[in-house]
Coordinates of N, CA, C and O in Angstrom, one line a residue:
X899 N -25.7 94.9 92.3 CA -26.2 95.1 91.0 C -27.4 94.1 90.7 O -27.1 92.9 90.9
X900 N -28.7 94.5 90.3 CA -29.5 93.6 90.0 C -29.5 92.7 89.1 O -29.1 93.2 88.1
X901 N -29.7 91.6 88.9 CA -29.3 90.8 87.6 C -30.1 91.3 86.3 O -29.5 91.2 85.2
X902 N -30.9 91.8 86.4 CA -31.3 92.2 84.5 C -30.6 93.1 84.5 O -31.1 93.7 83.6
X903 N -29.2 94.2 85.2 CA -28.7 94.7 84.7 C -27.5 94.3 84.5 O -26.8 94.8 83.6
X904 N -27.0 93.5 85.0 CA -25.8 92.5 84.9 C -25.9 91.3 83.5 O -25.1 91.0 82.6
X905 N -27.3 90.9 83.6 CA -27.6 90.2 82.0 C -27.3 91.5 80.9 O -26.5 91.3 80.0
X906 N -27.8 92.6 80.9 CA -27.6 93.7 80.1 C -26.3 93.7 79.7 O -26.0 93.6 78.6
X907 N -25.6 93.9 80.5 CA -24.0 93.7 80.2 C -23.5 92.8 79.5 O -22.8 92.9 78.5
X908 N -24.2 91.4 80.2 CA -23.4 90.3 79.5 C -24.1 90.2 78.4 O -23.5 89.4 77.6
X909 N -25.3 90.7 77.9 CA -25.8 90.5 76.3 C -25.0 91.7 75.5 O -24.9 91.6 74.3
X910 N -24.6 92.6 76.0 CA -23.4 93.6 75.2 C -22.0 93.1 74.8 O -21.4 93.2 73.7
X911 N -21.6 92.6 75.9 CA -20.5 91.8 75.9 C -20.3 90.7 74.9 O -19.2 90.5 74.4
X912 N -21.6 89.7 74.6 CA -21.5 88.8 73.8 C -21.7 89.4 72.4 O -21.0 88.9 71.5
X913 N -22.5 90.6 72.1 CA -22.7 91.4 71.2 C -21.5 91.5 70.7 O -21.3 91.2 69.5
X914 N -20.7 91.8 71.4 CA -19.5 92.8 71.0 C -18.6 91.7 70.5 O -17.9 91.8 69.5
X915 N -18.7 90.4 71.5 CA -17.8 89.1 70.9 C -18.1 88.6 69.9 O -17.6 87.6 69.4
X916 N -19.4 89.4 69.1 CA -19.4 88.9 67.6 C -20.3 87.1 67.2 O -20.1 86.2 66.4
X917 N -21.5 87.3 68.7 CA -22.2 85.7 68.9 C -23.5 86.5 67.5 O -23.8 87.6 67.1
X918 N -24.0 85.4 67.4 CA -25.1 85.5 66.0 C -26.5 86.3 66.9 O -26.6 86.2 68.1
X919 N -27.1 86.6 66.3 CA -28.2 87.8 67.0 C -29.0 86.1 66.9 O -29.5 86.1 68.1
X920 N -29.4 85.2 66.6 CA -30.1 83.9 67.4 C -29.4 83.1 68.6 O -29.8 82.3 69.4
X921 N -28.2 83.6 68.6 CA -27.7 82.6 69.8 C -27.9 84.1 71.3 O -27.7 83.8 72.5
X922 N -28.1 85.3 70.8 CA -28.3 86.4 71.7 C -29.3 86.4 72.1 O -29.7 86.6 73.3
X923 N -30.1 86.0 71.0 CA -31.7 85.9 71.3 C -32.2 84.7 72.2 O -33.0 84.8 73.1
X924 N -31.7 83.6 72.0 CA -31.9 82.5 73.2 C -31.7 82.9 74.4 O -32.5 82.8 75.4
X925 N -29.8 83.6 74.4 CA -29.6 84.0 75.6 C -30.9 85.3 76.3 O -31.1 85.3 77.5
X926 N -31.1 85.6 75.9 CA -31.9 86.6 76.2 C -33.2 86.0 76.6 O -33.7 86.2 77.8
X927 N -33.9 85.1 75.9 CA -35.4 84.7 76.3 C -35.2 83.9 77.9 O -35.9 84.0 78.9
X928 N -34.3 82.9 77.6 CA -33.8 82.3 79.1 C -33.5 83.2 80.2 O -34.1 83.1 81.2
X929 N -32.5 84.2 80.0 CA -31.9 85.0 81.1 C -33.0 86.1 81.5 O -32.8 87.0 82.4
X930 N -34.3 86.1 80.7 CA -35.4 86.9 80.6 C -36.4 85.9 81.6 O -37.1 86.4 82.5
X931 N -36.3 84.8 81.4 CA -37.0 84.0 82.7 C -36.4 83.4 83.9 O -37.0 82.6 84.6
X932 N -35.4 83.7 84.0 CA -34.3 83.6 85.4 C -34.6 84.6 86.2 O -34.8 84.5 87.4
X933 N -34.6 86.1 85.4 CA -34.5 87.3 86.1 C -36.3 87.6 86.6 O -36.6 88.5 87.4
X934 N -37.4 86.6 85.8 CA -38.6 86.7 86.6 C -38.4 85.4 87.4 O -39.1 85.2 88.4
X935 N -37.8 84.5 87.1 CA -38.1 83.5 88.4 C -37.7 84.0 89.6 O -38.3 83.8 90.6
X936 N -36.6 84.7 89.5 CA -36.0 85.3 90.6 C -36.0 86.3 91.5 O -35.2 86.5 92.4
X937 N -37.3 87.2 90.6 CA -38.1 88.4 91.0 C -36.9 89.6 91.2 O -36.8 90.6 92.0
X938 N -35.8 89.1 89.8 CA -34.2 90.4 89.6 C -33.7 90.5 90.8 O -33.4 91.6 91.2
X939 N -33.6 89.6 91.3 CA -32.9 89.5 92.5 C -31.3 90.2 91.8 O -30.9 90.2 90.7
X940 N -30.6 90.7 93.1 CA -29.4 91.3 93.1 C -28.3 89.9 92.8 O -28.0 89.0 93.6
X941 N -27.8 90.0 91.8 CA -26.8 88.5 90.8 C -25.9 88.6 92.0 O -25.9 87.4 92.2
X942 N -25.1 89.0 92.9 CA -24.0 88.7 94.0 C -24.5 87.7 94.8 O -23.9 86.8 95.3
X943 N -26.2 88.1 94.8 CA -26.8 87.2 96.0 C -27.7 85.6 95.5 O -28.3 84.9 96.2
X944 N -27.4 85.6 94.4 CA -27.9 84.2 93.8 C -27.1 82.9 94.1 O -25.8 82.8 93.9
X945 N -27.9 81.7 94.4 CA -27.2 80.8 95.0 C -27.5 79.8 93.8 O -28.0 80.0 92.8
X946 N -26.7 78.7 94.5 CA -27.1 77.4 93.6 C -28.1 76.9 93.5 O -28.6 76.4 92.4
X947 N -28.8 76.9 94.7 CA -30.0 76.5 94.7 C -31.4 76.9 94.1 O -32.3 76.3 93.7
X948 N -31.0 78.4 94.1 CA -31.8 79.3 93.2 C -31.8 78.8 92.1 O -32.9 78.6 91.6
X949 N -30.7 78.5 91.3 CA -30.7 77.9 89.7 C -31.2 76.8 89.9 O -32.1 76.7 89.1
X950 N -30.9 75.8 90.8 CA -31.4 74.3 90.8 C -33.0 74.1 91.0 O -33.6 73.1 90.7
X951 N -33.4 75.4 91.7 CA -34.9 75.4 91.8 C -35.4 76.4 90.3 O -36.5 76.2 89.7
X952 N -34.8 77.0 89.9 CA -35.3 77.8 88.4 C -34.8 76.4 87.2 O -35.3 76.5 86.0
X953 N -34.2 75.5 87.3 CA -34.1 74.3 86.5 C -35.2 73.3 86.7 O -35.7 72.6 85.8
X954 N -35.5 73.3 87.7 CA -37.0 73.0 87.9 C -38.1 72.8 87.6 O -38.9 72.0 87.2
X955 N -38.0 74.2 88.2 CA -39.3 75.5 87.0 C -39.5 74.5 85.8 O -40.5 73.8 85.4
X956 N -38.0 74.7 85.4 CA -38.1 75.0 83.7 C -38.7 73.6 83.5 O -39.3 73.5 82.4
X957 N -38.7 72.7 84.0 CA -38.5 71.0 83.7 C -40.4 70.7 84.3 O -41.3 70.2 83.6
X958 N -40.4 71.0 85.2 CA -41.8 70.7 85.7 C -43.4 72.0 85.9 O -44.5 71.6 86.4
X959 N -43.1 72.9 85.6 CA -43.8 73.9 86.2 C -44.3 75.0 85.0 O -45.4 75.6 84.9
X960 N -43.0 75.1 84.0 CA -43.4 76.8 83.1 C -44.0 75.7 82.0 O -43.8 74.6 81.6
X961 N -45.1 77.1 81.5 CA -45.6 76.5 80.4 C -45.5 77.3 79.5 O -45.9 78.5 79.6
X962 N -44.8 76.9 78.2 CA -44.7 77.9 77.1 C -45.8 77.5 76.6 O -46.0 76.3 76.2
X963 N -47.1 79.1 76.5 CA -47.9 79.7 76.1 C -47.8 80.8 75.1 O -47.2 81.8 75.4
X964 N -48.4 80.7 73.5 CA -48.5 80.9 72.7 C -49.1 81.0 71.4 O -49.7 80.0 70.9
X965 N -48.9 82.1 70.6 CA -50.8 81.8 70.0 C -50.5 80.4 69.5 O -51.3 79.6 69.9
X966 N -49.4 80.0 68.4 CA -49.3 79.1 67.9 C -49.6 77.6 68.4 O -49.8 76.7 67.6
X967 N -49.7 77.5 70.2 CA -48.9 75.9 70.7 C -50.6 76.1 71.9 O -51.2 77.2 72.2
X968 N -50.9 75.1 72.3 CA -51.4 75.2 73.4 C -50.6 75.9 74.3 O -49.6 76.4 73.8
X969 N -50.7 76.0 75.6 CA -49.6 75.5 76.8 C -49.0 74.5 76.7 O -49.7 73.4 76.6
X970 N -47.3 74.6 76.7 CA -47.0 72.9 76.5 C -45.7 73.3 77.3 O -44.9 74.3 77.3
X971 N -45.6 72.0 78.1 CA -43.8 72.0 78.7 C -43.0 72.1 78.0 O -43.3 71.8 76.9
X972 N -41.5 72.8 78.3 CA -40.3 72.9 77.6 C -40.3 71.5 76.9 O -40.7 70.4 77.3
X973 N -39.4 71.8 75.5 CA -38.7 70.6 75.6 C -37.7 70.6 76.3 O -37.5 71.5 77.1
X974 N -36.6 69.3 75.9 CA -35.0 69.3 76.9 C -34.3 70.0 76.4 O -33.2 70.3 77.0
X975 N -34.7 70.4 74.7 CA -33.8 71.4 73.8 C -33.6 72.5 74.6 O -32.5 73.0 75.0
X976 N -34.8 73.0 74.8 CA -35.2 74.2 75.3 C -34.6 74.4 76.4 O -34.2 75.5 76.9
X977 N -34.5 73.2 77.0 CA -34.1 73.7 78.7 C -32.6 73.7 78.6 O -31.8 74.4 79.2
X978 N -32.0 72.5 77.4 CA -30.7 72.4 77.4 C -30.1 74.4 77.1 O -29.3 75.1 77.6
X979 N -31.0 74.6 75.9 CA -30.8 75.9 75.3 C -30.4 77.0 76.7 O -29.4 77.6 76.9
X980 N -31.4 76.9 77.5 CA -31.5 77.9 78.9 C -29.9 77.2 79.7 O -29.0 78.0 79.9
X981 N -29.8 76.4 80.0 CA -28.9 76.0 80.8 C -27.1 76.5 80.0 O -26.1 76.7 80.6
X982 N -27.4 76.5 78.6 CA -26.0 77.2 78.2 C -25.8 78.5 78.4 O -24.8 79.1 78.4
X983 N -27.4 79.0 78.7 CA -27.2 80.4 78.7 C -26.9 80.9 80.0 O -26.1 81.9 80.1
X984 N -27.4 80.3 80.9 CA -27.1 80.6 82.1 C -25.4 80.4 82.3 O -24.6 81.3 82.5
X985 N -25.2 79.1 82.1 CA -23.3 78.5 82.1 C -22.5 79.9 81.7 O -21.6 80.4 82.3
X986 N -23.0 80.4 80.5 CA -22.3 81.1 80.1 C -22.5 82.8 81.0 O -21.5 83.4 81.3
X987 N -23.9 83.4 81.4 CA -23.7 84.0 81.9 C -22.6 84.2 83.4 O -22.0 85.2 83.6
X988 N -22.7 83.0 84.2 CA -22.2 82.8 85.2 C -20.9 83.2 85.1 O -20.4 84.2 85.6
X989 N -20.2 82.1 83.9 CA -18.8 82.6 83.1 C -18.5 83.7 83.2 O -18.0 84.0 84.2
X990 N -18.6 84.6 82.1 CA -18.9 86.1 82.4 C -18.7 86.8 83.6 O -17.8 87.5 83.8
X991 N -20.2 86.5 84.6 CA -20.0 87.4 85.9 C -19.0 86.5 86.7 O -19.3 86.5 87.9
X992 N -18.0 85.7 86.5 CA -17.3 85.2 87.6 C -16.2 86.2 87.0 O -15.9 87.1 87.8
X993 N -15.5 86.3 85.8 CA -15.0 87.2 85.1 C -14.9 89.1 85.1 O -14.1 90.0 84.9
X994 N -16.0 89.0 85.2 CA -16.1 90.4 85.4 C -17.1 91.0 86.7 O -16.9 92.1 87.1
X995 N -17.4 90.7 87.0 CA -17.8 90.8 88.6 C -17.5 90.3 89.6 O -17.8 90.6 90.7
X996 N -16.6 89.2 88.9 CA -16.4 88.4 90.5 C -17.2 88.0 91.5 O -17.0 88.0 92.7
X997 N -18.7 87.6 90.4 CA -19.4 86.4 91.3 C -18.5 85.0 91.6 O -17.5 84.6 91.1
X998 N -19.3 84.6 92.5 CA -19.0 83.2 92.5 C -19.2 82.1 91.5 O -20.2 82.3 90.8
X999 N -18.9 81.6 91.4 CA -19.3 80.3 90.3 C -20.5 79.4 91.1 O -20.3 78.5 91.8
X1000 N -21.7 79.8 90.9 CA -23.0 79.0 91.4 C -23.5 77.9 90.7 O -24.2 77.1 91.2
X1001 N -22.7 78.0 89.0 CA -23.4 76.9 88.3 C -23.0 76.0 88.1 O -23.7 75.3 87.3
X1002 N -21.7 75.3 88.7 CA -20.5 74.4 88.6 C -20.9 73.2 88.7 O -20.5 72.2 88.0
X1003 N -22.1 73.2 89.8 CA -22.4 71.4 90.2 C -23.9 71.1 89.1 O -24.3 69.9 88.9
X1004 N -24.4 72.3 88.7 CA -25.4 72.2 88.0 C -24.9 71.2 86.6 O -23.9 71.2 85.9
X1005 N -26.2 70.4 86.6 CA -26.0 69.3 85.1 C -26.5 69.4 83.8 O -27.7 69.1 83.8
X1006 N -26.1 69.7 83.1 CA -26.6 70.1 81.9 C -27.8 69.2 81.8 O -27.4 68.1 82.2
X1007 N -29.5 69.0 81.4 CA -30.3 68.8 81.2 C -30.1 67.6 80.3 O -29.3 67.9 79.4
X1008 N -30.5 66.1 80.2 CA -30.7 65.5 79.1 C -31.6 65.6 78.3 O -32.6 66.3 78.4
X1009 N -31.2 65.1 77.2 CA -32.0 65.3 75.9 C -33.3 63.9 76.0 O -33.4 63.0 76.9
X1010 N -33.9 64.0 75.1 CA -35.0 63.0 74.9 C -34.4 62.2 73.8 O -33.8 62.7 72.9
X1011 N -34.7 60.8 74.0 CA -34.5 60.4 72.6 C -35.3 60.3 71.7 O -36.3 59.7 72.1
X1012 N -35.3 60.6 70.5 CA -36.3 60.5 69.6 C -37.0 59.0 69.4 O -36.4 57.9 69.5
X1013 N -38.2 59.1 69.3 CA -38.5 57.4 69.1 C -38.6 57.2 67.4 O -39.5 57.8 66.9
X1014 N -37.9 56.5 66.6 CA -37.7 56.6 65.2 C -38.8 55.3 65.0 O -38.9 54.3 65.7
X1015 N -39.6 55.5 63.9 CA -40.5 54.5 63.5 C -40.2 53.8 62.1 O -40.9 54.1 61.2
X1016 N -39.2 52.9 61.9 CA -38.6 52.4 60.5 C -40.4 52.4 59.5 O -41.5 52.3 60.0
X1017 N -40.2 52.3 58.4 CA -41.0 52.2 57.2 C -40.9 50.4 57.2 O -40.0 49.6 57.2
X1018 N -42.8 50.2 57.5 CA -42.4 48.8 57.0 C -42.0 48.7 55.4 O -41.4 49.4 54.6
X1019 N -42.5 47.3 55.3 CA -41.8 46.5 53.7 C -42.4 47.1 52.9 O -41.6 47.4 51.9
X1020 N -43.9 47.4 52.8 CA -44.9 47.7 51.8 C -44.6 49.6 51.5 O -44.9 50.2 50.5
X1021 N -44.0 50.0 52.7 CA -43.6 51.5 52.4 C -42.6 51.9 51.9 O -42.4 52.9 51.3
X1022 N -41.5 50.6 52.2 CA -40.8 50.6 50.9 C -41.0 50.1 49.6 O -40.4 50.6 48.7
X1023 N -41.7 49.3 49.6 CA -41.9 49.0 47.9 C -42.7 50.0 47.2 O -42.5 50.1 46.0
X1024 N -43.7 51.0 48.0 CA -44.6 52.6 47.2 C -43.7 52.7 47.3 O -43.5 51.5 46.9
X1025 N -41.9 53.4 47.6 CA -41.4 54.4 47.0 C -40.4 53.8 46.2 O -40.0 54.4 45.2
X1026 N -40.1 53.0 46.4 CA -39.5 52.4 44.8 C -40.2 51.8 43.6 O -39.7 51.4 42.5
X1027 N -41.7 51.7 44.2 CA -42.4 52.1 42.5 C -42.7 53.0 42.3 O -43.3 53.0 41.2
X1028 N -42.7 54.1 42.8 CA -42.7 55.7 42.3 C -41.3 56.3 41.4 O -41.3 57.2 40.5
X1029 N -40.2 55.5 42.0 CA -39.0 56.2 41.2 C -38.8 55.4 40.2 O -38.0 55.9 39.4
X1030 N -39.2 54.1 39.7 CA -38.7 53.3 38.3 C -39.7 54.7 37.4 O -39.3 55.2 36.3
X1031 N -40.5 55.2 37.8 CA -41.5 56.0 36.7 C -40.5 57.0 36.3 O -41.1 58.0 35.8
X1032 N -38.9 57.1 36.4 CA -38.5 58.4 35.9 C -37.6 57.2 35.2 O -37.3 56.0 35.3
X1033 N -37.2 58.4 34.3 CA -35.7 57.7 33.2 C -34.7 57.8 34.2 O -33.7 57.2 33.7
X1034 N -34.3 58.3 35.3 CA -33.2 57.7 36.3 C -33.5 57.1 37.3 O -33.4 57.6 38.5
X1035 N -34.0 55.9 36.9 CA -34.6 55.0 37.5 C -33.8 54.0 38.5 O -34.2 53.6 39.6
X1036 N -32.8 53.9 37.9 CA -31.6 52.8 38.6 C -30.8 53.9 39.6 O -30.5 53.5 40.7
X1037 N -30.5 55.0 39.3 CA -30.0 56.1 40.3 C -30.5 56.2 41.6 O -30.0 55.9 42.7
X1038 N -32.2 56.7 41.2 CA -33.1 57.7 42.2 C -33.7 55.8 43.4 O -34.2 55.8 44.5
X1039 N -33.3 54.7 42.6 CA -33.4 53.4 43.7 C -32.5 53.3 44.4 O -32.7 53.2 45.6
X1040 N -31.2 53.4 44.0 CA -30.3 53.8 44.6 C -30.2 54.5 45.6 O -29.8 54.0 46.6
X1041 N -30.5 55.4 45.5 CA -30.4 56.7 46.3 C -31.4 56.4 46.8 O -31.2 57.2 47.7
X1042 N -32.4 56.0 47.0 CA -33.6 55.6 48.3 C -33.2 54.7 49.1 O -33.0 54.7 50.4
X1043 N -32.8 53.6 48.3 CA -32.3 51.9 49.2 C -31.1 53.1 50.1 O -31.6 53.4 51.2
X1044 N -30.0 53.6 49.8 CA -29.1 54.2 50.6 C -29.6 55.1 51.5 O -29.5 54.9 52.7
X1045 N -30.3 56.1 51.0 CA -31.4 56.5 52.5 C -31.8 55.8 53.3 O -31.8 56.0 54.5
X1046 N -32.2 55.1 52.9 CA -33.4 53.9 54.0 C -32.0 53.2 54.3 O -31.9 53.0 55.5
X1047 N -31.2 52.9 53.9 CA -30.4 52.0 55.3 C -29.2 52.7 55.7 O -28.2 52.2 56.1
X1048 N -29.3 54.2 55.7 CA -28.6 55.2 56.7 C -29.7 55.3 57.2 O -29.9 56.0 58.2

């Protein structure tokens, strides 16, 4: 069976298990670029390595093009997003087709860490001279000083 018809299935299957039409739709855009990285290759005959070289792809090579973005690399969201989808397809066809489990040694993708830029001193003092200007003045300081030191 070729894999975009074996993904067909398993997007019916998850359908039917009641997943949110955005978590279908992820699955679908990733399992939509597996089945061209892999030119629909026949899913019995997909190896590990096949995924390990389509994680790849996804990390060094594809460019999401779009009117909105230049060309720009995945993020790790994105790739993490693709690698559940795959996990889970695998799942599935180990289940109901009785593939092999190919994705077992595969690693889920790390994330990036965000680089957080604290507010200097003077950026806090503009926003607590903006809030004395209301009659809940002692509240809305409040509630900034506690934002800023969460």
């Amino acid at each position: 069976m070729q894999l975009s018809k074996a993904i067909g299935g398993f997007i019916l299957a998850k359908q039917a298990d009641g997943l949110s039409l955005n978590t279908l739709d992820i699955y679908r855009w990733a399992l939509d670029k597996l089945v061209a990285f892999l030119d629909d290759k026949p899913a019995l005959d997909i190896t590990t390595d096949d995924l390990r070289r389509f994680f790849a792809y996804l990390k060094d090579d594809y460019r999401n093009a779009s009117i909105t973005r230049k060309s720009e690399r995945l993020s790790a969201s994105s790739r993490q997003d693709a690698w559940v989808a795959v996990k889970s397809f695998w799942h599935w066809a180990h289940d109901e087709l009785g593939a092999d489990r190919v994705d077992t040694s595969i690693k889920r993708p790390e994330g990036e860490t965000p680089v957080i830029t604290p507010f200097s001193e003077d950026d806090v003092r503009a926003m607590l001279k903006v809030v004395v200007r209301y009659p809940t003045a002692e509240r809305n300081a409040a509630l900034v000083l506690l934002l800023l030191d969460t």
